[in-house]
Amino acid sequence: MARVLIVGAGLTGAVSACLLRRELQKACSIVVWDKARGAGGRMSTSRCPEDPQCTADLGAQYVSATRDYAQSHASFYDDLLGAGVLRPLSAPMDGDRSDPTTSHYVAPAGISSVVKHFLKQADAEVHFGHQVSEIREQRGPGAGKWHVVAQNGTEAEFDAVVLTMPVPQILGLAGVKALLEDQSAQLSQLQRASYSSRYALALYFSPGTRLDTPWAAKYVNGDPCVRFLSVDSRKRGLDGPEVSPALVVHTGVPFGLKHIDQTLSEVQPIIMQHLQDVLPGLPEPISIKCQKWRYSQVHKPVEGSPGSLVVSSRPPLVLGGDAFSHSNFDGCIESALSVVSQVKQLLTTKS
């Protein structure tokens, strides 16, 4: 039985694991490692430390399906809608400029529930707190496998490895760049990929706190810091006196770029000041969380948006993620489809 390691429990990694299970069923053992404490990646949902019922989506806010992707990825949307993981966005959104034929969906249980749904279907062995530090080809006994080392000391061998984290993190792995140095065209492709950066802020409030806004989400124009606001519970269709609301703030990309090397404690007060200017008179939150998204969205994808990239055929090492397509739900699906096609072919050829 082939052992496959998928590094990254974000959307691309989760869907890759799910599709690999469907394709190979019991013919492979699927293991997922992620450095974080939970699933989601940039589709993460954060809980208030004082009130676990109060949650906020700090990364992706909703899922948007263009008419074309609604058709080509219908099986994914039907699955998520049928399971109640997604439902149509019905709350008012101010400043949305998307095509009127585009459909928007929210996750009532938080956007990370989308990723968790696919991981559950994958029946994978998932380990959090596992940050990969080195990948090298096994020599001697067990040759033809990858030996993978995590920073926490975990070491294991796998027949195939899929890396789905942001490209700069892939290039920073011991062993990977050495492999790519013999493939200068691929290395150059990867080095040219770039990302935008931004900060996110979640303000958590006590149950029944009223946030008097006519919208559930709003795109802000004219402020040098604040670009997007969301009353998170209202966006998901949850409102009422028993609800613990949360307000999510996303900064603009220029602000993120300017302050990217500052600490969270330095940046949080700056964002709060701008928030007071944009939305004065806010109630006092019971907790605040600031998040830096160094790799927020793909600014320049890998040339040709190939979906995936095979670094090694024997043993298989495949790269995937939104940098190989584009930064949204459907881009991650496209990448996962490409990844699984490559891994299946390479494992079949190997056997």
Coordinates of C-alpha atoms in Angstrom, one line a residue:
M1 CA 0.0 0.0 0.0
A2 CA 1.4 3.4 -1.1
R3 CA 1.9 6.0 1.7
V4 CA 1.2 9.5 0.5
L5 CA 2.0 12.6 2.5
I6 CA 0.2 15.8 1.8
V7 CA 1.8 18.8 3.4
G8 CA -0.7 21.6 4.1
A9 CA -4.3 21.2 5.5
G10 CA -5.7 24.1 3.6
L11 CA -8.3 23.8 0.8
T12 CA -5.9 22.4 -1.9
G13 CA -4.4 19.9 0.5
A14 CA -7.8 18.8 1.9
V15 CA -9.4 18.4 -1.6
S16 CA -6.3 16.6 -2.9
A17 CA -6.6 14.1 0.0
C18 CA -10.4 13.7 -0.6
L19 CA -9.9 13.1 -4.4
L20 CA -7.0 10.8 -3.9
R21 CA -9.1 8.7 -1.6
R22 CA -11.9 8.5 -4.2
E23 CA -9.5 7.6 -6.9
L24 CA -7.3 5.1 -5.1
Q25 CA -9.7 4.0 -2.3
K26 CA -7.9 1.5 -0.1
A27 CA -4.9 1.3 -2.3
C28 CA -3.1 4.1 -0.5
S29 CA -2.6 5.5 3.0
I30 CA -3.1 9.2 3.1
V31 CA -1.2 11.3 5.7
V32 CA -1.7 15.1 6.1
W33 CA 0.8 17.3 8.0
D34 CA 0.2 20.9 8.8
K35 CA 2.2 23.3 11.0
A36 CA -0.9 25.0 12.4
R37 CA -3.1 23.8 15.3
G38 CA -6.1 23.2 13.1
A39 CA -7.3 22.8 9.6
G40 CA -8.1 25.6 7.2
G41 CA -4.9 27.5 6.1
R42 CA -6.1 30.7 4.7
M43 CA -9.7 29.4 5.1
S44 CA -9.3 29.4 8.9
T45 CA -11.9 30.2 11.6
S46 CA -10.7 31.6 14.9
R47 CA -12.5 31.3 18.2
C48 CA -12.7 33.9 20.9
P49 CA -10.6 32.7 23.9
E50 CA -13.3 34.1 26.3
D51 CA -16.3 32.7 24.4
P52 CA -15.8 29.6 22.2
Q53 CA -19.2 30.3 20.6
C54 CA -17.9 33.5 19.2
T55 CA -16.0 32.8 16.0
A56 CA -14.6 34.8 13.1
D57 CA -13.3 33.9 9.6
L58 CA -9.9 35.7 9.5
G59 CA -9.0 34.6 6.0
A60 CA -11.4 33.8 3.1
Q61 CA -14.8 35.4 3.8
Y62 CA -17.1 33.6 1.4
V63 CA -17.0 31.4 -1.7
S64 CA -17.8 32.9 -5.1
A65 CA -18.7 30.8 -8.0
T66 CA -18.7 32.2 -11.5
R67 CA -21.2 30.8 -14.0
D68 CA -18.5 28.6 -15.7
Y69 CA -17.1 27.2 -12.4
A70 CA -20.6 26.6 -11.0
Q71 CA -21.0 24.2 -13.9
S72 CA -17.6 22.6 -14.1
H73 CA -17.3 22.2 -10.4
A74 CA -21.0 21.5 -9.8
S75 CA -20.2 18.2 -8.0
F76 CA -18.2 20.1 -5.3
Y77 CA -20.8 22.8 -4.8
D78 CA -23.7 20.2 -4.7
D79 CA -21.8 18.2 -2.1
L80 CA -21.1 21.2 0.1
L81 CA -24.7 22.7 -0.3
G82 CA -26.3 19.3 0.3
A83 CA -24.3 18.7 3.5
G84 CA -25.2 22.2 4.7
V85 CA -21.6 23.2 4.8
L86 CA -22.3 26.1 2.4
R87 CA -25.5 28.1 1.8
P88 CA -26.2 31.1 -0.4
L89 CA -25.1 34.5 0.9
S90 CA -28.3 36.4 1.6
A91 CA -27.1 39.1 3.9
P92 CA -26.5 42.6 2.5
M93 CA -23.0 43.3 1.2
D94 CA -22.0 46.8 0.4
G95 CA -19.5 47.6 -2.4
D96 CA -19.4 44.2 -4.0
R97 CA -18.4 44.7 -7.7
S98 CA -18.4 41.1 -8.8
D99 CA -20.3 40.0 -12.0
P100 CA -24.0 39.7 -11.3
T101 CA -23.9 36.1 -12.6
T102 CA -21.5 35.2 -9.9
S103 CA -23.0 33.3 -6.9
H104 CA -21.7 33.9 -3.4
Y105 CA -21.9 31.3 -0.6
V106 CA -21.2 31.4 3.2
A107 CA -20.3 28.7 5.6
P108 CA -22.6 28.8 8.7
A109 CA -20.2 26.9 10.9
G110 CA -17.2 29.0 9.7
I111 CA -15.2 28.9 6.5
S112 CA -12.8 26.2 8.0
S113 CA -15.7 23.8 8.0
V114 CA -15.3 23.6 4.2
V115 CA -11.8 22.3 4.6
K116 CA -12.8 19.9 7.4
H117 CA -15.5 18.5 5.3
F118 CA -13.1 17.4 2.6
L119 CA -10.6 16.1 5.2
K120 CA -13.3 13.9 6.7
Q121 CA -14.1 12.5 3.4
A122 CA -10.5 11.7 2.8
D123 CA -10.3 9.4 5.8
A124 CA -6.8 10.6 6.2
E125 CA -4.4 10.5 9.1
V126 CA -4.1 14.2 10.0
H127 CA -1.4 15.6 12.2
F128 CA -1.2 19.3 13.3
G129 CA 1.8 21.0 14.8
H130 CA 3.9 19.2 12.1
Q131 CA 6.0 21.8 10.2
V132 CA 8.1 20.1 7.6
S133 CA 11.8 21.1 7.7
E134 CA 13.5 18.7 5.3
I135 CA 12.7 16.3 2.5
R136 CA 15.3 13.9 1.2
E137 CA 15.3 10.8 -0.9
Q138 CA 15.9 7.6 1.1
R139 CA 19.1 5.8 0.4
G140 CA 20.0 2.1 1.1
P141 CA 17.2 0.1 2.7
G142 CA 13.9 1.7 1.8
A143 CA 15.3 3.4 -1.3
G144 CA 12.8 4.9 -3.7
K145 CA 10.9 6.7 -0.9
W146 CA 11.0 10.2 0.6
H147 CA 12.3 10.7 4.1
V148 CA 10.5 13.6 5.6
V149 CA 11.5 15.4 8.8
A150 CA 9.3 17.8 10.9
Q151 CA 10.6 20.5 13.3
N152 CA 9.0 18.6 16.2
G153 CA 11.3 15.7 15.6
T154 CA 8.9 13.5 13.7
E155 CA 10.5 11.5 10.8
A156 CA 8.7 9.2 8.4
E157 CA 9.0 7.6 4.9
F158 CA 6.5 8.1 2.1
D159 CA 6.1 6.7 -1.4
A160 CA 4.9 10.1 -2.6
V161 CA 4.8 13.7 -1.3
V162 CA 2.5 16.6 -2.2
L163 CA 3.5 20.1 -1.1
T164 CA 0.6 22.6 -1.0
M165 CA 2.0 25.5 1.1
P166 CA 3.0 28.9 -0.4
V167 CA 5.8 28.7 -2.9
P168 CA 8.4 30.7 -0.8
Q169 CA 7.9 28.1 2.0
I170 CA 8.4 25.3 -0.4
L171 CA 11.6 26.8 -1.7
G172 CA 12.7 27.2 1.9
L173 CA 12.6 23.4 2.6
A174 CA 15.9 21.7 3.0
G175 CA 16.2 19.2 0.2
V176 CA 13.7 20.8 -2.2
K177 CA 15.8 23.6 -3.5
A178 CA 18.7 21.2 -4.1
L179 CA 16.4 19.1 -6.2
L180 CA 15.3 22.2 -8.2
E181 CA 18.9 23.4 -8.8
D182 CA 19.2 20.7 -11.4
Q183 CA 15.9 21.9 -13.0
S184 CA 16.7 25.6 -13.6
A185 CA 13.5 26.2 -15.7
Q186 CA 11.2 25.0 -12.9
L187 CA 13.2 26.9 -10.2
S188 CA 12.9 30.1 -12.2
Q189 CA 9.2 29.6 -12.7
L190 CA 8.7 29.2 -8.9
Q191 CA 10.9 32.1 -8.0
R192 CA 8.8 34.4 -10.2
A193 CA 5.6 33.6 -8.4
S194 CA 4.6 36.4 -5.9
Y195 CA 1.9 37.0 -3.3
S196 CA 0.2 40.0 -1.8
S197 CA 0.2 40.6 2.0
R198 CA -2.4 41.9 4.4
Y199 CA -3.5 41.9 8.0
A200 CA -6.7 40.8 9.5
L201 CA -8.3 41.8 12.8
A202 CA -11.1 40.1 14.7
L203 CA -13.0 42.0 17.4
Y204 CA -15.1 39.6 19.6
F205 CA -18.1 40.9 21.5
S206 CA -20.2 39.5 24.3
P207 CA -23.6 37.8 23.6
G208 CA -26.3 40.2 22.5
T209 CA -24.0 43.1 21.6
R210 CA -25.6 45.1 18.8
L211 CA -23.4 46.2 15.9
D212 CA -25.5 48.9 14.2
T213 CA -24.5 48.6 10.6
P214 CA -26.9 48.3 7.6
W215 CA -24.7 45.7 6.0
A216 CA -23.2 42.3 6.9
A217 CA -20.1 43.0 4.9
K218 CA -18.6 46.1 3.3
Y219 CA -15.8 47.0 0.9
V220 CA -14.3 50.3 2.2
N221 CA -12.9 52.9 -0.2
G222 CA -10.7 55.8 0.6
D223 CA -9.1 54.6 3.8
P224 CA -5.3 53.8 3.6
C225 CA -5.7 50.9 6.0
V226 CA -9.1 49.3 6.1
R227 CA -10.3 47.6 2.9
F228 CA -13.0 45.2 4.1
L229 CA -15.3 44.8 7.1
S230 CA -17.6 42.0 8.0
V231 CA -20.0 41.4 10.9
D232 CA -19.1 37.7 10.8
S233 CA -22.2 36.1 12.4
R234 CA -24.6 38.3 10.3
K235 CA -22.7 37.4 7.1
R236 CA -23.3 33.8 7.9
G237 CA -27.0 34.4 8.5
L238 CA -26.7 34.2 12.3
D239 CA -28.2 37.1 14.2
G240 CA -30.1 37.6 17.4
P241 CA -29.8 38.4 21.2
E242 CA -28.1 35.1 21.9
V243 CA -25.4 35.4 19.3
S244 CA -21.9 36.5 20.2
P245 CA -21.0 38.8 17.2
A246 CA -17.5 39.3 15.8
L247 CA -16.3 42.1 13.5
V248 CA -13.6 41.2 11.0
V249 CA -11.3 43.8 9.5
H250 CA -9.1 43.2 6.5
T251 CA -6.5 45.8 5.5
G252 CA -5.7 46.7 2.0
V253 CA -2.7 45.3 0.2
P254 CA -0.6 48.5 0.2
F255 CA -0.9 48.7 4.0
G256 CA 0.1 45.1 4.4
L257 CA 3.1 45.6 2.2
K258 CA 4.2 48.7 4.1
H259 CA 3.9 47.1 7.5
I260 CA 4.7 43.4 6.7
D261 CA 7.9 43.3 8.8
Q262 CA 6.3 44.8 11.9
T263 CA 5.0 42.8 14.8
L264 CA 1.3 42.2 15.5
S265 CA 1.5 44.3 18.7
E266 CA 2.9 47.2 16.6
V267 CA 0.3 46.9 13.8
Q268 CA -2.9 46.2 15.9
P269 CA -3.2 49.7 17.4
I270 CA -2.7 51.3 13.9
I271 CA -5.6 49.2 12.5
M272 CA -7.7 50.0 15.5
Q273 CA -7.3 53.7 15.0
H274 CA -8.3 53.5 11.4
L275 CA -11.2 51.3 12.3
Q276 CA -12.5 54.0 14.7
D277 CA -12.3 56.5 11.9
V278 CA -14.2 54.2 9.5
L279 CA -16.7 52.9 12.1
P280 CA -16.9 55.2 15.1
G281 CA -18.7 54.3 18.3
L282 CA -18.0 50.6 18.3
P283 CA -18.8 48.8 21.6
E284 CA -15.9 47.5 23.7
P285 CA -14.8 44.0 22.5
I286 CA -14.1 41.3 25.0
S287 CA -11.1 40.1 22.9
I288 CA -9.1 41.1 19.8
K289 CA -7.0 38.9 17.6
C290 CA -4.6 40.2 14.9
Q291 CA -3.4 38.0 12.1
K292 CA -0.7 38.6 9.6
W293 CA -1.3 37.0 6.2
R294 CA 2.2 37.2 4.6
Y295 CA 1.0 35.1 1.7
S296 CA -2.6 36.4 1.4
Q297 CA -3.4 36.0 -2.2
V298 CA -1.4 35.1 -5.3
H299 CA -0.3 38.3 -7.1
K300 CA 1.6 36.5 -9.9
P301 CA 1.0 32.8 -10.4
V302 CA 3.4 30.2 -11.6
E303 CA 3.7 30.8 -15.4
G304 CA 1.0 29.2 -17.3
S305 CA -1.1 28.3 -14.2
P306 CA -0.4 24.6 -14.7
G307 CA -2.4 23.5 -11.6
S308 CA 0.6 21.5 -10.3
L309 CA 4.2 20.9 -10.9
V310 CA 6.1 17.6 -10.8
V311 CA 9.5 18.1 -9.3
S312 CA 10.4 14.3 -9.1
S313 CA 8.7 11.4 -10.8
R314 CA 10.5 8.6 -8.9
P315 CA 9.7 8.9 -6.1
P316 CA 6.8 11.3 -6.8
L317 CA 7.1 14.8 -5.5
V318 CA 4.3 17.1 -6.7
L319 CA 3.7 20.8 -5.9
G320 CA 0.2 22.3 -5.8
G321 CA -1.8 25.2 -4.4
D322 CA -3.3 28.5 -5.5
A323 CA 0.0 29.7 -6.9
F324 CA -0.4 27.1 -9.6
S325 CA -3.9 28.4 -10.5
H326 CA -5.5 31.4 -8.9
S327 CA -6.5 32.5 -5.4
N328 CA -10.0 31.4 -4.7
F329 CA -12.1 28.3 -4.0
D330 CA -12.2 27.2 -7.6
G331 CA -8.5 27.8 -8.1
C332 CA -7.7 25.5 -5.3
I333 CA -10.1 22.9 -6.7
E334 CA -8.4 23.1 -10.1
S335 CA -5.0 22.7 -8.5
A336 CA -6.2 19.7 -6.5
L337 CA -7.6 18.0 -9.6
S338 CA -4.2 18.4 -11.3
V339 CA -2.3 17.2 -8.3
V340 CA -4.3 14.0 -8.0
S341 CA -4.1 13.3 -11.7
Q342 CA -0.3 13.5 -11.5
V343 CA 0.0 11.5 -8.3
K344 CA -2.3 8.8 -9.5
Q345 CA -0.4 8.5 -12.8
L346 CA 3.0 8.4 -11.1
L347 CA 2.0 5.9 -8.5
T348 CA 0.4 3.7 -11.1
T349 CA 3.6 3.9 -13.3
K350 CA 5.8 3.1 -10.3
S351 CA 3.8 0.0 -9.5

